[in-house]
Structure formats: structure tokens, C-alpha cells
Amino acid sequence: MPVKVSVIVPVYNPGPYIEECVASLLRQSLPHDAYEVIFVDDGSTDGTPARLDALAAADDRVRVIHQENSGWSGKPRNVGIDAARGEYVMFVDDDDHLGDEALERMYAYGVANDADVVVGKMAGRGRGVPVELFRVNRPRATVANAPLIDSLTPHKMVRKAFLDRTGLRFPEGRRRLEDHVFVTEAYLRAGNVAVLGDYVCYYHVRREDDANAGFQRFDPAGYFKNLREALDVVERYTEPGPLRDRLFRRWLRVEMTERLRGRRFLDLPDDYRRQLFQEIHEVVVERFGPGVAEPLQPAQRIVAELAAADRYEDVLAFAEWESAVALRVTPEDVAWRDGALRVAFAAEYTHRGEPVTFPAAPGSSVPWPPRDLEGALRWLAADTVGRFGRAGADLLLRHRDSSAQYFQPVDVVRETVPTGDGTRVRLVVRATATVDPATAVGGGPVPDGLWDAYVRFGLGGWTKDARVGPTPRQGRPAPPAGVVAGRVVLPYWTDRHAGLALDVGRAGKRLGLGRVAPRDVVAEGDRILVPLPLYVPGPTGALLRLASSRDVPAELAPAPDGAALLTASVPTAGLPGRVWRVALCPAPDAAVPRFLPLSFALRAGADGLRAVPAPRPGGARRLVRRLRRGLRRLVGAALLGRG
């Protein structure tokens, strides 16, 4: 079979961090002979070269190229491109990893859409990644119709023939932002770019030793010299005008104004802060016309204006003020309706813990540009009120282990809430999100695991994420677990953050099944009816396990009080003894069906079945359980001591 994808991995002293990368590459769903992995060892001095050679000897998909250290990732990637035999090449860093179906899905999507570049959905473990770009699939994306320019890391799939035809390669040597230069040119010269947004293809991982290249402090002069080269690419392939300004705005926003804001700026040493500010000032004055900064969000525009005007002290003062701005998300209701979880919340910004207020009638006389911090804040307030009609809030489900996150449908209402004497108002967005377990993850069902609910809110030049919560224990919404789309979904409030989370397919005691007493069970001959603290949208198949040996069909149906009613016919013939423990599997079609013990047992008598208290474990069984608990504590203590 011809090679479909060549994965290129530049390698330099990754140590154990390469293992997850290797494992993810070898377990790809693409057929074994349809892809190859090319590790380009850039002069590693640890045990990696021998590790890779052994891997290549054991697996014919793997090739290793050794070279002297070149100082950065550009040359190893270029060497990999030249050696690649695949129709597409995929760039992966040695401390990151892929989703198991990444190569298969990205290749198929690229071929289906005749794409020169395929951008797969990303997730960041301790690292920021683009969010808006992956809201939906974008089969024909351009820098004009999609926020492609938000994703400039090299971790894309690119058609090899496109690279060879254009001669596109990474800048080499010890330099920064070589990926910006490469990816920007690829976007601007590609016949088509396809964005796959419904499956997490690439996982960016922040190393515990913070040795990722992107987390190292850089020399400002060298960094912004390299940044100018990316701007040169934009100028080479675009005409002066709105599109060029829009692309330039990405670097002004992400690489410049964001570096001068809030704690990120304040926490730098003063001499480094001044050097960073000076380099940014020079690039802004040298390269950006008024059309670049003007459409920025209000707070970003203030920082850009102050940087252009060389007003370091005012930038510092604005950063002090802005560092106290936070997002508050107040949950108002969480309830099951029509087979989905409805999450209602209110979002607004606070300053030093108090709601930010704005003029009720801002008028149009606030001067621009601002002359001082007070003037900047007045202008910010007035402009934010003017934009409030476009303010929005999104709810995202974020997987706690992988950090993969997915947008949920949201209905939004914007409210201006008067305060004090009526001259000031709060700007509050109230929203209701619909979390459908059947479609919540890229149009598909929610996999098992723990999922946290986050709100992403944009207003006034701030875009922040915050948990849904915290909320006081008294009066917080407490919906039951739902049995929906073949899985058990428990909404709950976390202990640490008091934020909303979903436990999918893993909850046991927290489901509350242990609260069902024998007196709640109705027995009619061999048929039992049991009210359970569960939500079901309609009749749902379940299984009942008797005496740990026999499974009988059961049904969960909605009850008038909002709970579920379990019904089952229990054949007693052939069962050992006369008292049987009972366990329920509420989702028998789940990938891993789980039986949960109920708090009652069934006794067969002359007059039929009767519910009785579940027998307590015998002395021997209790002893075994105590021993197991003690062993777990000892193992846990040993692990903690080792750490």
C-alpha cells in the first residue's frame, strides 16, 4: 500500500516525555502499512538515540535519522520532509501526542476536501490552544473566512506535493517563530485548508519541568526580529487593505498587547519589562497602520495605543488596574428536560471582587486617544457599553484528563442591571446551555469520564474562561443522575472548586441508589416496582442481576415526581436459596456495563416476592474488605513518600 502519511518528529533530549508520543503514534487507527514515522534526532545527548534505534529495529513503520545539533526544530523538520514518502506529512513534537484516530481522520478529511493543509482540533494539557477555530468543521477555510491565523503552531498535516511544488520549508538555525513563517505562508499559498473540529487530533502537553520551548523566556530583540519575518510573509502574499490589517492584528493582539497586560506583564522583572515594551513599541510604529489596531476589543486597543505612543508608565498602570478584573459565573439552574441537561447561568466581570459597573448613559464625548489612566477607563466603559449588544457567552465541556473541550448550544439574553442611584449599570449576560449526552462531543455521545463545565465570556476586550460556580452548598441545584443515550450522567458540584461537573459512566454511591428502602419497593407476584432517584426521558431498557448470577430484563420509565420507576419480572425458579441480593445495570449498552448494588434484597415466600434489608457481608468478607482498604492505604502512603 502506498504511504498515506509520513509523521515527522524532531527530537532533542526529550527523556521520558517521548514515551507517550511514541505510544500514540504506534496505536494509530490508520492501517499499519499506510503510514510511517520519521524521528529526526537533532544531536540528542540523553538515551533517546538508542531508544529510537531499538524502536526502528522492532517496527518497520519507524525510521530514525541522526544529525548534529542544529539549535532548533526547523532543520529537523526539513530533513524529515525531504525523507518523507507519504502523500501528506504530519508534524508532531516529541513531548506531545495524537488522538488514536488522528491520522486516519485527518487524511480522509484532507483527501475528501482536496486540501493542501489539514488542521486538526487541538487540546492543551496546561497549555493554551485555539478554541474558536474548532467550533465547527470547516472544509474550505481561508484566512479571510475563518480564524486560521489563530493557529500558527506547525502541528498540521500538509500535502507533500504542495511543499515540493512551492519549495516551502521551515527557516533553520537558532531562532524563534519559525513555525509562524512556515504556517502563514502555507495558509496563504494553499489551494485549500480544511479544519477538522469534531475530533481532538493533537494534544499539546506542558512538561512538568517547563522545558517546552514556548515557555522559555526569550530575548525580545531577537524574538521581534523573527516576528517581522512572519509579517514579511503577509506583505509578500497580500495587498494593502483590510485582509492584511486583519492578519497583522493577530500578531498585535497575541504577541504584543497580550504580553503587556495584567499579571503576565506585572510579574516580569522591571528591566525585562522595559526591554519587551520597547521592542513592541518599535514594531507597532514601524509596521502597523491605524487599520490594524482600531477594530481591536476596547482593552486591547487601549494597550496598543499606549504602546504606539511609547507610554510605558501608563501601560504599567493599566496592567495594575486590569489585573484585578475577573469573570464571575453564577449558576441559576441545572435541570434535566427533554433528554438534555439545561444549565442556566449568569456571567459578568468583577473588579477586586465587586461587579464592574458602567455608565447608564455613556454618551459620545469621551476623547480618543486617552490622555491618562482615568481617561482610558472612561473610554473603555463607554465603548464596552456600545458593544454590549454583541456580547456572548459559551459553555464548554472540558474532559478532566485530556483537556479536550466542546462547545454546547447556548441561548443568550443580555441585561443592563441598574445600581445605586441609576447612573451606573452592570452588564450581565444570562444564558441557558443545552447539554445533550447523545451529541455533546462533536455531534457524538459523551465518553465515560469526568467533564467540567466552563463558561467562555467575551466583553470589553477580555475573553476569560471560568467554571460554572462556585455556588453555596445551600440552595444549589442538585439534579439526579440521568440515564440518557445509553450512559449514566451524574451532574455534581466538585469539592475543591464547587464548580459544575459531569460524571459519565463512573459514578456509584453518589447516584443515591442506596437511599431506596425496602418499604419503597412494591412487589406484585413475581413483578417488582422500585422508585429510583434517576432521570430518564422515556422508557429505557435496564438489567437486574439477582444473586450475582442471573440477569433479567428491566425497564426504567419516567415517574410523575420526576424520578424513574424500575419494573422487572423476577423468575425465582432455579435461584439458590430464598434471599437474593439485587444489583442494577441502568445502561446495559454502555461500552463497559456496570452493575450497581441496591440497598434491598428480595425474599421469595408463599405469597410471592418481598423486599427486605440487604444482608450485611459475613465476618470473613468484612475482614477481606478491611485488609484491602489497609493495603490501599499502605500503597498510597508509599507512593506519596516516594514523591
XYZ file of C-alpha atoms in Angstrom:
643
model
C 0.000 0.000 0.000
C 1.345 3.486 -0.804
C 2.277 5.508 2.256
C -0.537 7.939 3.001
C 1.040 9.891 5.862
C 4.612 10.494 6.989
C 4.769 11.662 10.599
C 7.820 13.856 11.221
C 9.039 14.202 14.810
C 12.052 16.431 15.579
C 13.754 15.068 18.688
C 16.166 16.623 21.153
C 16.712 15.223 24.671
C 13.032 14.547 25.450
C 13.775 11.956 28.134
C 10.684 10.078 29.292
C 8.338 12.658 27.739
C 8.743 10.967 24.349
C 7.101 7.749 25.520
C 3.507 8.952 25.297
C 4.282 10.442 21.892
C 5.674 7.105 20.656
C 2.749 5.136 22.083
C 0.187 7.378 20.405
C 1.937 7.084 17.040
C 2.114 3.298 17.160
C -1.546 2.833 18.079
C -2.960 4.926 15.231
C -6.083 3.512 13.585
C -4.651 4.096 10.104
C -3.553 0.715 8.681
C -0.052 -0.378 9.635
C 1.356 -0.078 6.119
C -0.379 3.244 5.352
C 1.882 5.471 7.426
C 5.459 5.901 8.555
C 7.055 7.701 11.476
C 10.305 9.587 10.904
C 12.170 10.620 14.035
C 14.876 13.172 13.274
C 17.271 13.126 16.221
C 18.877 16.567 16.419
C 22.016 15.547 18.310
C 20.374 14.269 21.493
C 22.822 13.585 24.343
C 20.488 11.518 26.552
C 19.400 7.931 25.953
C 16.976 8.871 23.182
C 19.111 7.879 20.146
C 19.467 4.309 21.375
C 15.782 4.182 22.336
C 14.743 5.261 18.824
C 17.144 2.872 17.083
C 15.715 -0.026 19.067
C 12.206 1.104 18.171
C 13.068 1.234 14.464
C 14.596 -2.231 14.615
C 11.399 -3.610 16.112
C 8.825 -1.786 13.956
C 9.077 -1.327 10.177
C 6.911 1.814 10.324
C 9.663 3.686 12.152
C 12.727 5.350 10.649
C 15.374 7.312 12.541
C 17.683 9.968 11.124
C 20.557 11.184 13.315
C 22.219 14.564 12.745
C 24.368 17.069 14.602
C 22.507 19.546 16.763
C 21.138 22.396 14.674
C 19.811 24.504 17.538
C 16.077 24.485 16.792
C 13.301 22.459 15.170
C 13.397 23.950 11.661
C 16.193 21.845 10.181
C 14.996 18.501 11.636
C 11.545 19.119 10.174
C 13.036 19.965 6.774
C 15.169 16.820 6.841
C 12.017 14.854 7.620
C 10.128 16.471 4.737
C 12.874 15.520 2.282
C 12.901 11.920 3.542
C 9.103 11.520 3.628
C 7.413 9.051 1.270
C 3.838 9.875 2.257
C 1.170 11.738 0.335
C 0.859 14.011 3.381
C 3.309 14.879 6.140
C 2.220 15.415 9.741
C 4.359 17.400 12.181
C 4.415 16.250 15.817
C 6.620 17.450 18.697
C 8.398 14.864 20.829
C 6.591 15.830 24.055
C 3.072 15.924 22.560
C 0.833 13.139 21.285
C -2.013 12.366 18.883
C -5.543 11.126 19.298
C -5.793 7.465 18.321
C -7.722 8.199 15.107
C -5.946 11.442 14.219
C -4.032 10.312 11.146
C -6.946 8.356 9.708
C -9.442 11.167 10.191
C -7.172 13.997 9.061
C -6.011 12.125 5.964
C -9.565 11.200 4.933
C -10.739 14.775 5.540
C -7.863 16.184 3.512
C -8.490 13.871 0.568
C -12.270 14.443 0.669
C -11.769 18.217 0.530
C -8.690 18.279 -1.735
C -6.817 20.166 0.988
C -3.166 21.147 0.878
C -3.283 21.777 4.637
C -5.405 19.961 7.255
C -5.731 21.498 10.721
C -6.933 19.046 13.386
C -8.678 20.032 16.594
C -6.248 20.625 19.455
C -6.395 20.228 23.219
C -3.936 21.688 25.696
C -2.811 19.999 28.902
C -1.533 23.004 30.814
C -1.159 24.938 27.562
C -3.431 27.326 25.711
C -4.782 26.287 22.317
C -7.122 27.978 19.809
C -10.760 27.499 20.703
C -12.931 29.446 18.263
C -11.262 27.910 15.186
C -12.579 24.474 16.158
C -16.144 25.467 16.978
C -17.281 23.657 13.795
C -15.767 21.670 10.946
C -14.542 23.992 8.183
C -13.978 22.008 4.972
C -12.911 25.065 2.951
C -11.233 27.552 5.257
C -9.206 30.605 4.336
C -7.580 33.386 6.321
C -10.497 35.558 5.180
C -13.427 33.351 6.233
C -12.053 31.577 9.333
C -9.744 32.390 12.272
C -6.971 30.262 10.762
C -4.365 32.814 11.742
C -5.055 31.947 15.415
C -3.297 28.602 14.879
C 0.332 29.078 13.835
C 1.986 26.112 15.521
C 3.367 23.606 12.987
C 1.271 20.647 14.101
C -0.659 20.294 10.880
C -0.962 17.749 8.069
C 0.398 19.157 4.794
C 0.369 17.672 1.313
C 3.907 16.667 0.335
C 3.403 17.618 -3.335
C 2.358 21.123 -2.233
C 5.554 21.519 -0.208
C 7.713 20.279 -3.086
C 5.934 22.387 -5.704
C 6.232 25.601 -3.686
C 9.622 24.798 -2.145
C 8.130 25.705 1.241
C 10.367 24.778 4.147
C 10.970 25.913 7.734
C 13.565 28.619 8.474
C 16.588 26.965 10.072
C 19.007 27.825 12.864
C 18.663 29.137 16.394
C 15.645 31.369 16.019
C 12.091 31.867 17.224
C 8.754 31.734 15.411
C 9.993 29.598 12.518
C 6.565 27.944 12.653
C 4.808 31.301 12.160
C 6.757 31.902 8.955
C 6.083 28.396 7.614
C 2.402 28.102 8.569
C 1.478 31.636 7.446
C 2.943 31.027 4.000
C 1.233 27.639 3.815
C -2.146 29.219 4.583
C -1.660 31.976 2.016
C -0.442 29.703 -0.792
C -2.587 26.601 -0.235
C -5.298 25.714 -2.703
C -7.486 24.760 0.251
C -7.192 24.458 4.022
C -9.557 22.070 5.843
C -10.232 22.353 9.589
C -11.416 19.236 11.419
C -13.204 20.418 14.557
C -15.187 17.420 15.818
C -12.342 15.157 16.992
C -9.289 16.016 19.074
C -6.337 15.135 16.859
C -3.442 16.820 18.668
C -2.653 17.105 22.371
C -0.228 19.848 23.429
C 1.376 18.883 26.731
C 3.108 21.204 29.167
C 6.064 19.380 30.644
C 6.419 19.249 34.407
C 9.943 20.669 34.068
C 8.588 23.595 31.962
C 11.186 22.749 29.318
C 8.789 23.272 26.380
C 10.326 25.781 24.007
C 7.271 28.025 24.169
C 7.651 28.518 27.931
C 11.251 29.732 27.871
C 11.887 33.451 28.377
C 13.140 34.926 25.118
C 15.435 37.731 24.083
C 12.987 40.472 22.996
C 15.236 41.894 20.269
C 15.747 38.508 18.607
C 12.133 37.470 19.082
C 10.652 40.530 17.395
C 13.264 40.405 14.647
C 11.952 36.923 13.836
C 8.354 38.121 14.187
C 8.994 40.713 11.477
C 9.802 37.826 9.110
C 6.265 36.483 9.570
C 4.921 39.961 8.817
C 7.096 39.976 5.688
C 5.322 36.820 4.503
C 1.934 38.517 4.908
C 3.140 41.524 2.929
C 4.547 39.276 0.196
C 1.271 37.436 -0.422
C -1.418 40.057 0.314
C -2.281 43.520 -0.904
C -2.530 46.513 1.450
C -6.031 46.711 2.882
C -8.481 45.082 5.289
C -7.220 41.486 4.878
C -3.613 42.385 5.534
C -4.647 44.515 8.517
C -6.707 41.621 9.848
C -3.757 39.242 9.636
C -1.363 41.748 11.188
C -3.892 42.182 14.005
C -3.206 38.615 15.113
C 0.427 39.436 15.968
C -0.503 42.789 17.506
C -3.098 41.102 19.718
C -1.387 37.830 20.680
C 2.338 38.624 20.592
C 2.211 42.263 21.692
C -0.805 43.657 23.543
C -1.402 40.394 25.456
C 2.207 40.434 26.658
C 1.663 43.929 28.091
C -1.474 43.156 30.081
C -2.298 42.231 33.659
C -0.230 39.864 35.755
C 1.568 38.477 32.724
C 3.287 41.870 32.341
C 3.499 42.824 36.015
C 5.235 39.607 37.050
C 8.240 40.257 34.787
C 11.421 41.902 36.160
C 11.357 45.642 35.558
C 14.385 45.741 33.246
C 12.972 42.919 31.120
C 9.531 44.598 31.074
C 11.053 47.803 29.727
C 13.044 45.968 27.065
C 9.961 43.994 25.981
C 7.857 47.151 25.841
C 10.456 48.995 23.757
C 10.682 46.239 21.156
C 6.889 46.088 20.869
C 6.690 49.867 20.544
C 9.158 49.798 17.658
C 7.308 47.073 15.732
C 3.928 48.781 16.185
C 5.225 52.143 14.930
C 7.243 50.589 12.121
C 4.748 48.088 10.667
C 1.139 48.752 11.690
C -1.174 51.387 10.264
C -4.335 52.637 12.040
C -6.488 49.943 10.458
C -4.689 47.237 12.413
C -5.455 48.359 15.975
C -8.780 50.148 15.512
C -11.032 47.017 15.364
C -9.453 45.509 18.493
C -11.601 44.985 21.566
C -11.571 48.034 23.893
C -8.961 46.957 26.466
C -6.665 45.603 23.744
C -6.987 48.831 21.768
C -6.018 50.911 24.805
C -2.836 48.882 25.309
C -1.977 49.060 21.598
C -2.449 52.853 21.595
C -0.321 53.335 24.702
C 2.404 51.108 23.236
C 2.409 53.048 19.967
C 2.644 56.325 21.903
C 5.632 54.994 23.914
C 3.775 55.443 27.248
C 5.371 52.733 29.345
C 4.192 54.047 32.726
C 0.584 54.223 31.535
C 0.773 50.659 30.205
C 2.064 49.590 33.613
C -0.736 51.444 35.428
C -3.382 49.936 33.135
C -1.919 46.467 33.765
C -2.235 47.062 37.529
C -5.886 48.014 37.145
C -6.673 45.218 34.714
C -5.011 42.537 36.851
C -7.943 42.804 39.279
C -10.564 42.007 36.585
C -12.082 38.521 36.882
C -15.002 36.600 35.464
C -17.836 35.520 37.759
C -20.220 32.791 36.596
C -23.271 32.258 38.805
C -25.285 29.070 38.207
C -29.021 29.735 38.291
C -30.496 26.354 37.397
C -29.332 22.889 36.390
C -32.117 20.501 35.418
C -32.976 17.665 33.063
C -35.546 18.476 30.400
C -36.452 16.636 27.201
C -33.483 14.295 27.373
C -30.864 17.002 27.884
C -29.300 18.842 30.790
C -30.203 22.536 30.816
C -27.615 24.725 32.533
C -28.696 28.293 33.227
C -26.098 30.795 34.411
C -25.277 34.483 34.633
C -21.870 35.882 33.654
C -20.300 39.260 34.364
C -16.924 40.781 35.108
C -15.789 41.874 38.539
C -13.010 44.186 39.729
C -11.448 43.382 43.087
C -14.412 41.108 43.772
C -17.144 43.672 43.032
C -19.185 43.803 39.805
C -17.734 46.147 37.201
C -20.192 48.984 36.586
C -20.611 51.167 33.529
C -22.293 54.498 32.818
C -26.018 54.112 32.200
C -25.813 56.816 29.506
C -22.218 56.763 28.275
C -22.681 59.467 25.657
C -20.164 60.062 22.885
C -17.899 62.770 24.320
C -15.151 60.556 25.784
C -11.986 61.582 23.905
C -9.709 59.233 21.999
C -6.840 58.662 22.434
C -6.910 58.744 26.253
C -4.614 61.259 27.955
C -4.248 59.332 31.223
C -5.419 56.195 33.038
C -8.673 57.817 34.165
C -9.426 58.827 30.598
C -8.607 55.329 29.354
C -11.030 53.795 31.849
C -13.807 56.238 30.888
C -13.318 55.452 27.215
C -13.197 51.710 27.954
C -16.505 51.886 29.836
C -18.257 53.869 27.125
C -17.016 51.657 24.297
C -17.901 48.467 26.170
C -21.486 49.645 26.696
C -21.700 50.381 22.991
C -20.603 46.828 22.147
C -22.740 45.068 24.742
C -25.339 44.057 22.157
C -22.743 41.708 20.666
C -21.543 40.206 23.950
C -21.848 36.447 24.202
C -21.159 33.517 26.467
C -20.385 29.910 25.597
C -20.497 26.788 27.706
C -17.800 24.208 27.044
C -17.443 20.698 28.388
C -13.785 20.007 29.169
C -12.518 16.486 29.771
C -10.580 16.484 33.017
C -7.829 14.112 31.874
C -7.238 15.113 28.247
C -8.459 18.770 28.371
C -10.433 18.171 25.159
C -13.301 20.650 25.115
C -16.518 21.028 23.129
C -18.987 23.873 22.652
C -22.608 23.337 23.713
C -25.622 25.172 22.223
C -26.430 28.312 24.219
C -29.317 30.798 24.223
C -28.239 34.246 25.439
C -30.078 37.228 26.944
C -28.213 40.473 27.734
C -29.339 42.579 30.695
C -28.322 46.007 31.950
C -28.890 45.948 35.706
C -29.201 49.393 37.388
C -27.113 50.012 40.505
C -27.131 52.712 43.196
C -28.716 55.957 42.010
C -29.304 54.654 38.488
C -26.354 56.432 36.860
C -24.373 53.174 36.659
C -25.319 49.727 35.394
C -23.946 46.199 35.477
C -23.675 44.367 32.165
C -24.881 40.814 32.757
C -25.263 38.027 30.231
C -27.758 35.339 31.185
C -27.588 32.130 29.215
C -29.051 28.647 29.069
C -26.895 25.902 27.632
C -28.243 22.582 26.395
C -26.015 19.580 27.095
C -27.357 16.582 25.195
C -25.360 13.455 26.178
C -26.113 11.960 22.746
C -24.471 14.785 20.768
C -22.403 16.870 23.195
C -18.957 15.815 21.936
C -18.520 16.922 18.349
C -22.002 15.691 17.465
C -21.433 12.325 19.159
C -22.070 10.901 22.626
C -20.118 11.907 25.718
C -17.447 9.281 26.509
C -17.031 7.958 30.025
C -15.009 10.118 32.385
C -15.178 13.373 34.323
C -16.145 16.536 32.471
C -16.003 20.067 33.882
C -18.329 22.829 32.725
C -16.609 26.082 31.783
C -18.035 29.357 30.538
C -16.132 31.385 27.976
C -17.191 35.040 28.122
C -16.097 37.938 25.961
C -16.747 41.612 26.724
C -14.716 44.807 26.789
C -11.580 43.232 25.366
C -11.499 40.447 27.954
C -12.146 36.863 26.968
C -11.929 34.666 30.019
C -12.855 31.130 30.991
C -14.324 30.268 34.377
C -16.025 27.296 35.954
C -19.778 27.274 36.378
C -19.646 28.160 40.072
C -18.669 28.297 42.810
C -22.070 28.188 44.368
C -23.024 27.927 48.062
C -23.975 24.465 49.226
C -27.344 25.688 50.448
C -29.790 26.114 47.600
C -27.515 24.893 44.805
C -29.298 22.960 42.005
C -28.979 19.228 42.588
C -30.461 17.260 39.681
C -30.307 13.464 39.813
C -28.211 11.341 37.519
C -29.736 10.865 34.094
C -29.825 7.673 32.070
C -29.629 9.184 28.601
C -28.232 7.999 25.270
C -27.107 4.691 26.755
C -24.969 6.178 29.520
C -25.348 7.311 33.125
C -24.615 11.024 33.510
C -24.363 12.479 37.016
C -24.236 16.285 37.363
C -22.429 17.198 40.579
C -20.533 20.023 42.294
C -16.821 19.472 42.821
C -15.431 19.547 46.346
C -12.396 21.686 45.530
C -13.907 24.408 43.341
C -17.648 23.944 43.960
C -17.940 24.003 40.177
C -20.347 22.063 37.986
C -19.041 18.780 36.576
C -20.421 15.655 34.935
C -19.509 12.132 35.921
C -20.233 9.943 32.895
C -20.376 6.196 33.355
C -18.318 6.053 36.556
C -20.460 7.124 39.500
C -21.509 4.536 42.063
C -22.580 5.532 45.573
C -23.150 9.139 44.523
C -26.099 8.057 42.383
C -28.136 7.713 45.590
C -29.417 4.210 44.893
C -28.524 3.277 48.454
C -31.302 5.564 49.722
C -34.003 3.222 48.400
C -35.513 1.394 51.400
C -37.292 -1.983 51.295
C -40.564 -0.233 52.173
C -40.312 1.717 48.887
C -40.409 -1.471 46.811
C -43.774 -2.709 45.560
C -43.991 -6.450 44.812
C -46.898 -7.889 42.824
C -46.425 -11.626 42.397
C -43.126 -12.002 40.569
C -43.139 -8.364 39.435
C -41.421 -5.558 41.343
C -41.719 -1.778 41.036
C -38.957 0.371 42.527
C -38.787 4.194 42.539
C -35.202 5.317 41.876
C -33.550 8.777 42.079
C -32.746 8.804 38.352
C -33.914 10.822 35.376
C -34.957 9.039 32.188
C -36.501 10.840 29.202
C -38.671 7.829 28.306
C -38.869 4.055 28.698
C -35.291 2.794 28.923
C -34.010 -0.763 28.970
C -32.030 -1.936 32.009
C -30.819 -5.169 33.592
C -31.395 -6.534 37.083
C -28.881 -9.003 38.492
C -30.043 -11.476 41.130
C -27.772 -13.413 43.479
C -24.742 -12.363 41.427
C -25.643 -14.899 38.778
C -28.844 -14.233 36.859
C -29.611 -11.139 34.770
C -33.218 -10.331 33.951
C -34.564 -7.588 31.680
C -35.935 -4.500 33.390
C -37.277 -1.122 32.364
C -36.802 2.396 33.681
C -39.682 4.748 32.955
C -40.372 8.370 33.961
C -42.388 8.701 37.159
C -44.776 11.610 37.871
C -42.451 13.062 40.524
C -39.554 13.355 38.057
C -37.778 10.216 39.276
C -37.639 6.876 37.485
C -39.727 3.764 38.115
C -37.930 0.449 37.729
C -40.100 -2.505 36.744
C -38.981 -6.111 36.299
C -40.433 -9.602 36.362
C -38.281 -11.800 38.600
C -38.328 -15.533 37.847
C -37.413 -17.288 41.076
C -37.186 -20.851 39.771
C -33.656 -22.178 39.832
C -32.243 -19.445 42.035
C -30.247 -20.708 45.028
C -31.645 -20.001 48.486
C -34.591 -17.749 49.287
C -32.987 -14.294 49.708
C -31.198 -12.676 46.784
C -29.071 -9.593 46.573
C -30.047 -7.233 43.773
C -27.888 -5.052 41.502
C -28.964 -2.726 38.708
C -27.308 -2.018 35.366
C -29.052 1.172 34.211
C -27.091 1.362 30.918
C -26.573 -2.169 29.573
C -25.470 -0.881 26.143
C -22.563 1.131 27.558
C -19.041 0.245 26.427
C -18.432 -1.180 29.914
C -21.782 -2.109 31.532
C -21.699 -1.616 35.304
C -23.917 -3.273 37.906
C -24.627 -1.154 40.971
C -25.818 -2.816 44.191
C -29.216 -1.795 45.502
C -29.886 -1.416 49.201
C -32.507 -4.123 49.445
C -32.775 -7.846 48.767
C -35.660 -9.970 47.518
C -37.145 -12.823 49.548
C -39.377 -15.443 47.979
C -42.291 -16.685 50.042
C -45.552 -18.486 49.600
C -47.262 -15.185 48.814
C -44.657 -14.098 46.268
C -41.716 -11.695 46.462
C -41.000 -9.294 49.284
C -38.262 -6.662 49.671
C -36.093 -6.985 52.776
C -32.926 -5.252 54.007
C -29.850 -6.443 52.128
C -27.811 -8.911 54.233
C -24.623 -7.486 55.670
C -21.386 -9.101 54.494
C -20.250 -12.046 56.599
C -17.346 -11.766 59.020
C -14.843 -13.240 56.557
C -15.910 -10.891 53.804
C -15.735 -7.886 56.128
C -12.209 -8.934 57.126
C -11.153 -9.193 53.460
C -12.553 -5.726 52.788
C -10.701 -4.250 55.761
C -7.470 -5.867 54.598
C -7.934 -4.469 51.099
C -8.569 -0.981 52.448
C -5.485 -1.191 54.649
C -3.360 -2.365 51.734
C -4.579 0.527 49.582
C -3.675 2.998 52.349
C -0.192 1.493 52.691
C 0.413 1.632 48.936
C -0.843 5.211 48.795
C 1.408 6.270 51.674
C 4.407 4.635 49.993
C 3.713 6.442 46.730
C 3.341 9.782 48.489
C 6.582 9.220 50.355
C 8.348 8.426 47.085
C 7.050 11.669 45.512
